[in-house]
Amino acid sequence: LRHLARKLRASGPVTVAEYMREALTNPGQGYYTRRGGVGESGDFITSPEISQVFGELIGIWYISEWMAMGKPNTFQLVELGPGRGTLTEDILRVFKQLTSVLSKCDVSVHLVEVSPKLSEIQAVMLTGGKVQPNPEDESAYMKGISKTGIPIFWYRDIQDVPPGYSFYLAHEFFDALPIHKFQRTEKGWREVLVDIDPEVPDQLRFVLSPSRTPATQNFIQPEETRDHVEVCPEAGVIVQRLASRIEKDGGAALVADYGHDGTKTDTFRGFRNHKLHDVLSAPGTADLTADVDFSYLRKMAQGKTATLGPIKQREFLKNMGIDLRLQVLLQNSGDAATREQLLHSYDMLMNPEKMGDCFNFFALLPHHRLVHPDKKDKPESKSPLPPVAGFNELLLK
Ligand code: SAH
C-alpha cells in the first residue's frame, strides 16, 4: 500500500490492470511473489489441490490427444502458472503408469512461473528439490529432473519456452492476469482507475477517467451492449502466442478457469483466507482475480487454430470418465474416512453449486485435428477423425 500510495501521489491514478499487476506480481511485494497462497492452508483452493483425480483425467486428455494426432515421437508439456506443482505431479504419475504407451516418446516439462516462492515449492514437489539454477545452456532460469525421470525447465515468460510440438495447460492462470475495466457513461466509455482517497489517509478508491483512455479506444467493440466491461489484453497476447505456436509446431492447449462467454460485467474480486476480500484494501496480501472472457480468448486465437468450448467442468470431467475413476478408487480404499474424502472431493469438483458449473474447459487445436485437410475435395475418402475427449466422451483404443 505504501509503495502504491507514493506512486499514486506522484503521478496520479493508474489503470486497474496496472494496480492488479503491482498487487500480484511486483517483484518485491506482489502477492504471488511473496505468498501465492494456493491450497488449503492458503487463501484459495483449486481443483488439483482438492482431488488427484482432476490431474489424472487431464493427463489422460493429453495422452488421448497425443494418440489422436498420430503419436509424435516427442512432446513438451508446458504449464502456465503451475501453483504448487500438484497438477503436473498428477499428470506425470499418469504418464509413468502409461509408460508402455509412451515408451518411444521423448517427453519434457516446461513450467512458466513468475513467482520465485512458488517455483521453489514446485521444485520440491516435482524433483525433491534437486534443481540447477540459471543453467548456462538454456533459456530457462532453473532446471531439474522429475521423480519419474522427466526433465523439467522453468521460465518467466512463454516466449522463453523453446519451440516444438507442445501440449499447453493453463489452469486458473488467465484469471490472475491484469484486467482493464470500463464503464459506459452519458459521455461515452470511460476507464475505471485506482486512485488515493483524498479524504482518508492511505485508502484507495476507484475513479473514472475524465476522458477516453488509450485502452477505451482499443479494447471496446463498437457493437458492445454491456454497460460495464472487463478486458484482459495480456490473456489475449498469450492466446495469440499459443495459437501461433500450435499452428506452426503442432500440439494443443487446454485452458480451465472460471469465466463466461462475453456476457458478465463486474467480476473483479479478492480472496484472503478463503473469504472474499475488498480488492482495494491491503494490496499484495490477497489474491486478486477476474472471470476469464472465453469469447475474447476465441477471438484472439484469430483463426490460427480451431477452438472448442467453453464447456462446464462437470461435463468435461464426466466425459473424461470421472465416475468410473471414482468407483475404482472407492473399491480400492479400505477405510471409511478415505471413501468419505473421495466422495466429498468429487462433490466439490462436480456439484453445479460448487465448482461444477462455474469452471469451464476450453481448447485450442490445430484445424486438421477437427477437419481433414482434404475433406472438401474427397469427403468420403478418409476414416472419421476421433472425437476430442472431454468435449465428447473419451474413447481410448
Ligand atoms: N494452476 C495452479 C495455480 C493457480 S494460481 C492451480 O490450479 O492450483 C496462479 C498461478 O499463476 C501461480 O502459480 C502464479 O504465480 C502464476 N502467475 C501469475 N501471474 C503470472 C504471470 N504473469 N506469468 C507467469 N505466471 C504467473
Short mmCIF file of C-alpha atoms and ligand atoms in Angstrom, two decimals:
data_model
loop_
_atom_site.label_atom_id
_atom_site.label_comp_id
_atom_site.label_asym_id
_atom_site.label_seq_id
_atom_site.Cartn_x
_atom_site.Cartn_y
_atom_site.Cartn_z
CA LEU A 1 0.00 0.00 0.00
CA ARG A 2 2.84 2.40 0.89
CA HIS A 3 4.55 1.74 -2.46
CA LEU A 4 1.33 2.25 -4.41
CA ALA A 5 0.24 5.34 -2.43
CA ARG A 6 3.59 7.00 -3.13
CA LYS A 7 3.25 6.24 -6.82
CA LEU A 8 -0.37 7.49 -6.99
CA ARG A 9 0.50 10.71 -5.17
CA ALA A 10 3.42 11.35 -7.51
CA SER A 11 1.84 10.57 -10.84
CA GLY A 12 -1.92 10.26 -10.44
CA PRO A 13 -4.38 7.36 -10.82
CA VAL A 14 -3.41 4.08 -12.53
CA THR A 15 -5.47 1.61 -14.56
CA VAL A 16 -6.95 -1.41 -12.77
CA ALA A 17 -4.55 -3.53 -14.87
CA GLU A 18 -1.54 -1.70 -13.51
CA TYR A 19 -2.92 -1.91 -9.97
CA MET A 20 -3.54 -5.65 -10.34
CA ARG A 21 -0.07 -6.25 -11.80
CA GLU A 22 1.57 -4.39 -8.89
CA ALA A 23 -0.55 -6.15 -6.28
CA LEU A 24 0.04 -9.64 -7.71
CA THR A 25 3.46 -9.76 -9.30
CA ASN A 26 5.50 -6.75 -8.11
CA PRO A 27 8.99 -8.30 -7.79
CA GLY A 28 9.34 -7.21 -4.16
CA GLN A 29 5.85 -7.05 -2.69
CA GLY A 30 3.48 -8.88 -5.06
CA TYR A 31 1.04 -11.42 -3.69
CA TYR A 32 2.32 -14.25 -5.90
CA THR A 33 5.94 -13.15 -5.46
CA ARG A 34 5.79 -13.39 -1.67
CA ARG A 35 2.94 -15.71 -0.78
CA GLY A 36 0.99 -17.22 -3.65
CA GLY A 37 -1.36 -18.86 -1.14
CA VAL A 38 -2.76 -21.73 -3.22
CA GLY A 39 -4.05 -24.69 -1.18
CA GLU A 40 -5.94 -25.49 1.97
CA SER A 41 -3.61 -23.54 4.26
CA GLY A 42 -3.51 -20.57 1.83
CA ASP A 43 -6.11 -18.13 0.52
CA PHE A 44 -7.87 -20.12 -2.19
CA ILE A 45 -8.21 -23.78 -3.12
CA THR A 46 -8.05 -25.10 -6.68
CA SER A 47 -9.32 -28.35 -8.25
CA PRO A 48 -5.92 -30.12 -8.42
CA GLU A 49 -5.48 -29.37 -4.71
CA ILE A 50 -8.88 -30.91 -3.97
CA SER A 51 -8.50 -34.23 -5.74
CA GLN A 52 -5.79 -36.24 -7.53
CA VAL A 53 -8.48 -37.42 -9.95
CA PHE A 54 -8.62 -33.97 -11.56
CA GLY A 55 -4.96 -34.06 -12.68
CA GLU A 56 -5.17 -37.72 -13.64
CA LEU A 57 -8.04 -37.07 -16.05
CA ILE A 58 -6.16 -34.13 -17.56
CA GLY A 59 -3.15 -36.43 -18.01
CA ILE A 60 -5.43 -38.84 -19.87
CA TRP A 61 -6.67 -35.94 -22.04
CA TYR A 62 -3.10 -35.25 -23.23
CA ILE A 63 -2.42 -38.94 -23.91
CA SER A 64 -5.69 -39.20 -25.81
CA GLU A 65 -4.83 -36.15 -27.96
CA TRP A 66 -1.27 -37.41 -28.48
CA MET A 67 -2.71 -40.69 -29.79
CA ALA A 68 -5.31 -38.95 -31.95
CA MET A 69 -2.54 -36.85 -33.51
CA GLY A 70 -0.59 -39.92 -34.60
CA LYS A 71 1.72 -40.42 -31.57
CA PRO A 72 4.51 -37.96 -32.44
CA ASN A 73 7.85 -39.17 -31.05
CA THR A 74 8.38 -36.15 -28.82
CA PHE A 75 6.28 -33.55 -26.99
CA GLN A 76 6.70 -30.79 -24.43
CA LEU A 77 4.14 -30.40 -21.65
CA VAL A 78 4.03 -26.65 -20.98
CA GLU A 79 2.12 -25.46 -17.91
CA LEU A 80 1.38 -21.76 -17.33
CA GLY A 81 1.15 -20.75 -13.65
CA PRO A 82 1.64 -24.18 -12.04
CA GLY A 83 0.90 -23.02 -8.44
CA ARG A 84 2.23 -25.70 -6.07
CA GLY A 85 3.01 -28.10 -8.95
CA THR A 86 0.30 -30.56 -7.91
CA LEU A 87 -1.38 -30.72 -11.32
CA THR A 88 1.89 -31.52 -13.12
CA GLU A 89 2.72 -34.09 -10.43
CA ASP A 90 -0.62 -35.89 -11.01
CA ILE A 91 -0.17 -35.74 -14.81
CA LEU A 92 3.36 -37.15 -14.58
CA ARG A 93 2.07 -40.02 -12.43
CA VAL A 94 -0.35 -40.92 -15.24
CA PHE A 95 2.46 -40.70 -17.81
CA LYS A 96 4.50 -43.04 -15.60
CA GLN A 97 1.62 -45.51 -15.30
CA LEU A 98 1.23 -45.46 -19.06
CA THR A 99 4.96 -45.94 -19.72
CA SER A 100 4.18 -48.81 -22.08
CA VAL A 101 2.08 -46.48 -24.26
CA LEU A 102 4.53 -43.56 -24.10
CA SER A 103 7.72 -45.64 -24.17
CA LYS A 104 9.01 -44.40 -27.51
CA CYS A 105 8.06 -40.77 -26.83
CA ASP A 106 10.54 -38.19 -25.56
CA VAL A 107 8.62 -36.07 -23.01
CA SER A 108 9.84 -32.90 -21.26
CA VAL A 109 8.06 -30.49 -18.90
CA HIS A 110 8.25 -26.68 -19.17
CA LEU A 111 6.80 -24.53 -16.39
CA VAL A 112 6.09 -20.81 -16.86
CA GLU A 113 6.16 -19.26 -13.40
CA VAL A 114 6.98 -15.71 -12.28
CA SER A 115 6.91 -16.36 -8.55
CA PRO A 116 10.29 -17.35 -7.01
CA LYS A 117 8.43 -18.61 -3.93
CA LEU A 118 6.08 -20.88 -5.91
CA SER A 119 8.82 -22.16 -8.25
CA GLU A 120 10.69 -23.30 -5.13
CA ILE A 121 7.59 -25.16 -3.90
CA GLN A 122 7.15 -26.71 -7.39
CA ALA A 123 10.81 -27.79 -7.44
CA VAL A 124 10.42 -29.59 -4.10
CA MET A 125 7.14 -31.21 -5.16
CA LEU A 126 8.34 -32.39 -8.58
CA THR A 127 12.08 -33.06 -8.19
CA GLY A 128 12.54 -33.40 -4.43
CA GLY A 129 14.37 -30.04 -4.57
CA LYS A 130 17.26 -31.21 -6.75
CA VAL A 131 17.41 -28.33 -9.25
CA GLN A 132 20.08 -26.32 -11.01
CA PRO A 133 19.51 -22.54 -11.06
CA ASN A 134 20.43 -20.48 -14.14
CA PRO A 135 21.67 -23.32 -16.38
CA GLU A 136 24.08 -21.76 -18.87
CA ASP A 137 22.99 -23.69 -21.94
CA GLU A 138 19.24 -22.98 -21.61
CA SER A 139 16.73 -20.11 -21.82
CA ALA A 140 15.29 -21.47 -18.54
CA TYR A 141 16.03 -19.94 -15.12
CA MET A 142 16.05 -23.34 -13.44
CA LYS A 143 16.09 -26.99 -14.44
CA GLY A 144 15.79 -30.39 -12.79
CA ILE A 145 14.62 -33.97 -13.29
CA SER A 146 11.22 -35.15 -12.09
CA LYS A 147 10.96 -38.02 -9.62
CA THR A 148 9.75 -40.06 -12.59
CA GLY A 149 12.86 -39.17 -14.64
CA ILE A 150 11.46 -36.45 -16.94
CA PRO A 151 13.46 -33.22 -17.49
CA ILE A 152 11.73 -30.08 -16.13
CA PHE A 153 12.56 -26.46 -17.01
CA TRP A 154 11.30 -23.18 -15.51
CA TYR A 155 10.76 -19.86 -17.39
CA ARG A 156 9.28 -16.45 -16.58
CA ASP A 157 7.63 -15.99 -19.96
CA ILE A 158 6.02 -18.30 -22.54
CA GLN A 159 8.31 -16.71 -25.17
CA ASP A 160 11.34 -18.29 -23.48
CA VAL A 161 9.95 -21.84 -23.92
CA PRO A 162 11.74 -23.46 -26.89
CA PRO A 163 9.58 -24.07 -29.98
CA GLY A 164 8.41 -27.61 -30.69
CA TYR A 165 5.40 -29.91 -30.59
CA SER A 166 3.73 -28.91 -27.30
CA PHE A 167 0.73 -29.57 -25.11
CA TYR A 168 -0.12 -26.43 -23.16
CA LEU A 169 -2.03 -26.24 -19.89
CA ALA A 170 -3.41 -23.18 -18.12
CA HIS A 171 -5.45 -23.97 -15.00
CA GLU A 172 -6.58 -20.92 -13.02
CA PHE A 173 -3.86 -18.92 -14.79
CA PHE A 174 -5.72 -16.47 -17.04
CA ASP A 175 -7.93 -15.24 -14.16
CA ALA A 176 -4.79 -13.96 -12.38
CA LEU A 177 -3.71 -11.73 -15.29
CA PRO A 178 -4.38 -7.97 -15.10
CA ILE A 179 -7.68 -6.66 -16.47
CA HIS A 180 -8.78 -3.23 -17.66
CA LYS A 181 -12.26 -2.12 -16.51
CA PHE A 182 -14.57 0.16 -18.46
CA GLN A 183 -17.82 1.91 -17.59
CA ARG A 184 -20.38 3.26 -20.06
CA THR A 185 -21.37 6.83 -19.13
CA GLU A 186 -23.55 9.53 -20.71
CA LYS A 187 -20.37 10.95 -22.23
CA GLY A 188 -19.26 7.61 -23.66
CA TRP A 189 -16.92 4.89 -22.41
CA ARG A 190 -14.63 5.75 -19.51
CA GLU A 191 -11.91 3.60 -17.93
CA VAL A 192 -12.10 2.71 -14.23
CA LEU A 193 -8.90 3.82 -12.47
CA VAL A 194 -7.45 3.36 -9.00
CA ASP A 195 -6.60 6.49 -7.01
CA ILE A 196 -5.76 7.55 -3.47
CA ASP A 197 -8.77 8.74 -1.46
CA PRO A 198 -8.15 12.43 -0.55
CA GLU A 199 -10.48 12.17 2.47
CA VAL A 200 -8.96 9.11 4.16
CA PRO A 201 -5.18 8.70 4.51
CA ASP A 202 -3.72 5.63 2.78
CA GLN A 203 -7.05 4.40 1.46
CA LEU A 204 -7.56 3.59 -2.21
CA ARG A 205 -10.71 4.21 -4.25
CA PHE A 206 -12.00 3.73 -7.79
CA VAL A 207 -12.44 6.79 -10.03
CA LEU A 208 -13.47 7.17 -13.68
CA SER A 209 -11.08 8.61 -16.23
CA PRO A 210 -12.22 12.16 -17.15
CA SER A 211 -11.95 11.33 -20.85
CA ARG A 212 -11.31 8.32 -23.06
CA THR A 213 -8.01 6.47 -22.41
CA PRO A 214 -5.88 4.57 -24.97
CA ALA A 215 -7.40 1.36 -23.60
CA THR A 216 -11.01 2.57 -24.12
CA GLN A 217 -10.17 3.27 -27.77
CA ASN A 218 -8.52 -0.11 -28.31
CA PHE A 219 -10.50 -2.63 -26.30
CA ILE A 220 -14.19 -1.72 -26.53
CA GLN A 221 -16.00 -3.20 -29.51
CA PRO A 222 -18.41 -0.84 -31.33
CA GLU A 223 -21.20 -3.47 -31.03
CA GLU A 224 -20.75 -3.83 -27.21
CA THR A 225 -24.12 -3.88 -25.40
CA ARG A 226 -22.98 -4.20 -21.77
CA ASP A 227 -22.55 -1.13 -19.52
CA HIS A 228 -19.50 -2.45 -17.72
CA VAL A 229 -16.75 -4.45 -19.42
CA GLU A 230 -13.52 -6.12 -18.30
CA VAL A 231 -10.77 -6.87 -20.82
CA CYS A 232 -7.52 -8.76 -20.21
CA PRO A 233 -5.14 -7.85 -23.07
CA GLU A 234 -2.32 -9.91 -21.54
CA ALA A 235 -4.51 -13.03 -21.84
CA GLY A 236 -5.16 -12.05 -25.47
CA VAL A 237 -1.42 -11.79 -26.22
CA ILE A 238 -0.71 -15.17 -24.60
CA VAL A 239 -3.53 -16.88 -26.53
CA GLN A 240 -2.19 -15.36 -29.76
CA ARG A 241 1.23 -16.84 -28.93
CA LEU A 242 -0.24 -20.25 -28.09
CA ALA A 243 -2.30 -20.28 -31.30
CA SER A 244 0.72 -19.30 -33.44
CA ARG A 245 2.90 -21.94 -31.81
CA ILE A 246 0.27 -24.68 -32.24
CA GLU A 247 -0.31 -23.67 -35.86
CA LYS A 248 3.44 -23.80 -36.59
CA ASP A 249 4.72 -26.71 -34.44
CA GLY A 250 1.58 -28.71 -33.60
CA GLY A 251 0.06 -29.73 -30.26
CA ALA A 252 -2.92 -28.43 -28.32
CA ALA A 253 -3.80 -26.14 -25.41
CA LEU A 254 -6.21 -26.85 -22.59
CA VAL A 255 -7.45 -23.85 -20.60
CA ALA A 256 -9.56 -24.33 -17.46
CA ASP A 257 -10.87 -21.45 -15.42
CA TYR A 258 -13.96 -19.76 -14.12
CA GLY A 259 -15.39 -17.50 -16.70
CA HIS A 260 -18.11 -16.54 -19.14
CA ASP A 261 -18.62 -16.20 -22.87
CA GLY A 262 -18.61 -12.40 -23.14
CA THR A 263 -21.71 -11.85 -21.01
CA LYS A 264 -20.61 -10.90 -17.48
CA THR A 265 -19.77 -7.41 -16.26
CA ASP A 266 -18.13 -6.74 -12.89
CA THR A 267 -16.25 -9.87 -11.73
CA PHE A 268 -13.09 -8.35 -10.20
CA ARG A 269 -12.67 -9.71 -6.67
CA GLY A 270 -10.18 -10.63 -3.98
CA PHE A 271 -9.65 -13.70 -1.79
CA ARG A 272 -7.85 -13.96 1.51
CA ASN A 273 -8.12 -16.90 3.88
CA HIS A 274 -10.82 -18.44 1.63
CA LYS A 275 -13.03 -15.38 2.12
CA LEU A 276 -13.94 -12.54 -0.23
CA HIS A 277 -11.63 -9.60 0.31
CA ASP A 278 -12.01 -5.92 -0.71
CA VAL A 279 -9.82 -5.62 -3.82
CA LEU A 280 -8.53 -2.19 -2.80
CA SER A 281 -7.55 -2.99 0.77
CA ALA A 282 -4.05 -4.18 1.76
CA PRO A 283 -2.81 -4.83 -1.83
CA GLY A 284 -0.26 -7.65 -2.01
CA THR A 285 -1.84 -9.62 0.83
CA ALA A 286 -4.79 -11.12 -1.09
CA ASP A 287 -5.33 -12.93 -4.37
CA LEU A 288 -6.99 -10.70 -6.98
CA THR A 289 -8.89 -12.30 -9.81
CA ALA A 290 -11.43 -11.73 -12.57
CA ASP A 291 -13.53 -14.16 -14.61
CA VAL A 292 -11.99 -15.21 -17.91
CA ASP A 293 -13.85 -13.98 -21.01
CA PHE A 294 -13.67 -17.05 -23.28
CA SER A 295 -15.24 -15.18 -26.21
CA TYR A 296 -12.24 -12.82 -26.09
CA LEU A 297 -9.78 -15.75 -25.99
CA ARG A 298 -11.56 -17.32 -29.00
CA LYS A 299 -11.29 -14.06 -30.90
CA MET A 300 -7.61 -13.68 -30.04
CA ALA A 301 -6.81 -17.12 -31.49
CA GLN A 302 -7.51 -15.27 -34.77
CA GLY A 303 -8.49 -18.44 -36.61
CA LYS A 304 -4.92 -19.79 -36.42
CA THR A 305 -6.30 -22.78 -34.53
CA ALA A 306 -9.73 -24.25 -34.02
CA THR A 307 -11.28 -23.70 -30.58
CA LEU A 308 -13.56 -25.95 -28.52
CA GLY A 309 -15.68 -24.88 -25.54
CA PRO A 310 -16.13 -23.38 -23.07
CA ILE A 311 -17.76 -26.48 -21.62
CA LYS A 312 -18.69 -26.82 -17.94
CA GLN A 313 -16.19 -28.61 -15.68
CA ARG A 314 -18.75 -31.23 -14.62
CA GLU A 315 -19.49 -32.12 -18.26
CA PHE A 316 -15.82 -32.22 -19.19
CA LEU A 317 -14.89 -34.45 -16.23
CA LYS A 318 -17.91 -36.69 -16.81
CA ASN A 319 -16.87 -37.14 -20.45
CA MET A 320 -13.36 -37.95 -19.25
CA GLY A 321 -14.71 -40.81 -17.12
CA ILE A 322 -14.60 -39.33 -13.59
CA ASP A 323 -17.44 -41.62 -12.42
CA LEU A 324 -15.58 -44.77 -13.37
CA ARG A 325 -12.35 -43.47 -11.77
CA LEU A 326 -14.25 -42.67 -8.56
CA GLN A 327 -15.73 -46.20 -8.46
CA VAL A 328 -12.25 -47.76 -8.81
CA LEU A 329 -10.80 -45.57 -6.05
CA LEU A 330 -13.76 -46.31 -3.76
CA GLN A 331 -13.37 -50.05 -4.32
CA ASN A 332 -9.63 -49.87 -3.62
CA SER A 333 -9.89 -47.83 -0.44
CA GLY A 334 -10.10 -49.83 2.75
CA ASP A 335 -11.32 -47.29 5.27
CA ALA A 336 -14.48 -45.26 5.61
CA ALA A 337 -12.64 -41.95 6.12
CA THR A 338 -10.87 -42.24 2.74
CA ARG A 339 -14.13 -43.12 0.99
CA GLU A 340 -15.80 -40.14 2.67
CA GLN A 341 -12.95 -37.89 1.47
CA LEU A 342 -13.23 -39.23 -2.11
CA LEU A 343 -16.96 -38.56 -2.21
CA HIS A 344 -16.51 -35.10 -0.70
CA SER A 345 -13.86 -34.06 -3.26
CA TYR A 346 -15.96 -35.48 -6.13
CA ASP A 347 -18.83 -33.31 -4.92
CA MET A 348 -16.61 -30.20 -4.76
CA LEU A 349 -15.46 -30.69 -8.37
CA MET A 350 -18.80 -31.76 -9.87
CA ASN A 351 -21.64 -30.14 -7.92
CA PRO A 352 -23.16 -27.35 -10.04
CA GLU A 353 -23.43 -25.21 -6.88
CA LYS A 354 -19.72 -25.68 -6.14
CA MET A 355 -17.11 -25.91 -8.92
CA GLY A 356 -19.07 -27.99 -11.45
CA ASP A 357 -20.81 -25.17 -13.30
CA CYS A 358 -18.68 -22.06 -12.85
CA PHE A 359 -15.44 -23.65 -14.05
CA ASN A 360 -15.06 -24.21 -17.78
CA PHE A 361 -12.76 -26.03 -20.16
CA PHE A 362 -11.65 -24.51 -23.44
CA ALA A 363 -9.19 -25.90 -26.00
CA LEU A 364 -7.07 -24.72 -28.92
CA LEU A 365 -6.40 -27.42 -31.53
CA PRO A 366 -4.86 -27.48 -35.00
CA HIS A 367 -7.59 -27.21 -37.66
CA HIS A 368 -6.61 -30.59 -39.12
CA ARG A 369 -7.45 -32.22 -35.76
CA LEU A 370 -11.14 -31.45 -36.35
CA VAL A 371 -11.43 -31.40 -40.15
CA HIS A 372 -9.40 -33.44 -42.65
CA PRO A 373 -7.35 -31.00 -44.76
CA ASP A 374 -8.62 -32.64 -47.97
CA LYS A 375 -12.17 -33.22 -46.71
CA LYS A 376 -13.59 -30.64 -49.10
CA ASP A 377 -12.31 -32.48 -52.16
CA LYS A 378 -12.91 -36.09 -51.16
CA PRO A 379 -15.38 -36.17 -48.29
CA GLU A 380 -15.72 -39.98 -48.13
CA SER A 381 -12.08 -40.87 -48.67
CA LYS A 382 -10.93 -40.79 -45.04
CA SER A 383 -11.99 -42.54 -41.87
CA PRO A 384 -13.62 -40.10 -39.41
CA LEU A 385 -11.30 -38.22 -37.03
CA PRO A 386 -11.51 -39.40 -33.41
CA PRO A 387 -13.64 -37.06 -31.28
CA VAL A 388 -11.78 -34.77 -28.85
CA ALA A 389 -12.11 -36.26 -25.35
CA GLY A 390 -13.69 -34.15 -22.63
CA PHE A 391 -15.69 -32.17 -25.17
CA ASN A 392 -17.05 -35.59 -26.24
CA GLU A 393 -16.97 -38.92 -24.48
CA LEU A 394 -13.49 -40.42 -24.05
CA LEU A 395 -12.84 -43.33 -26.42
CA LEU A 396 -9.40 -44.83 -25.84
CA LYS A 397 -8.44 -47.62 -28.19
N1 SAH B 1 -2.54 -23.70 -11.69
C1 SAH B 1 -2.42 -23.70 -10.24
C2 SAH B 1 -2.19 -22.31 -9.64
C3 SAH B 1 -3.12 -21.21 -9.97
S1 SAH B 1 -2.67 -19.68 -9.18
C4 SAH B 1 -3.61 -24.39 -9.63
O1 SAH B 1 -4.62 -24.53 -10.30
O2 SAH B 1 -3.54 -24.80 -8.47
C5 SAH B 1 -1.93 -18.75 -10.50
C6 SAH B 1 -0.52 -19.17 -10.87
O3 SAH B 1 -0.07 -18.33 -11.93
C7 SAH B 1 0.53 -19.03 -9.77
O4 SAH B 1 1.45 -20.08 -9.93
C8 SAH B 1 1.15 -17.67 -10.09
O5 SAH B 1 2.41 -17.46 -9.50
C9 SAH B 1 1.20 -17.73 -11.59
N2 SAH B 1 1.25 -16.43 -12.28
C10 SAH B 1 0.51 -15.35 -12.05
N3 SAH B 1 0.79 -14.36 -12.95
C11 SAH B 1 1.71 -14.87 -13.79
C12 SAH B 1 2.39 -14.38 -14.94
N4 SAH B 1 2.18 -13.15 -15.39
N5 SAH B 1 3.27 -15.20 -15.56
C13 SAH B 1 3.51 -16.46 -15.11
N6 SAH B 1 2.88 -16.98 -14.02
C14 SAH B 1 2.02 -16.20 -13.36
#
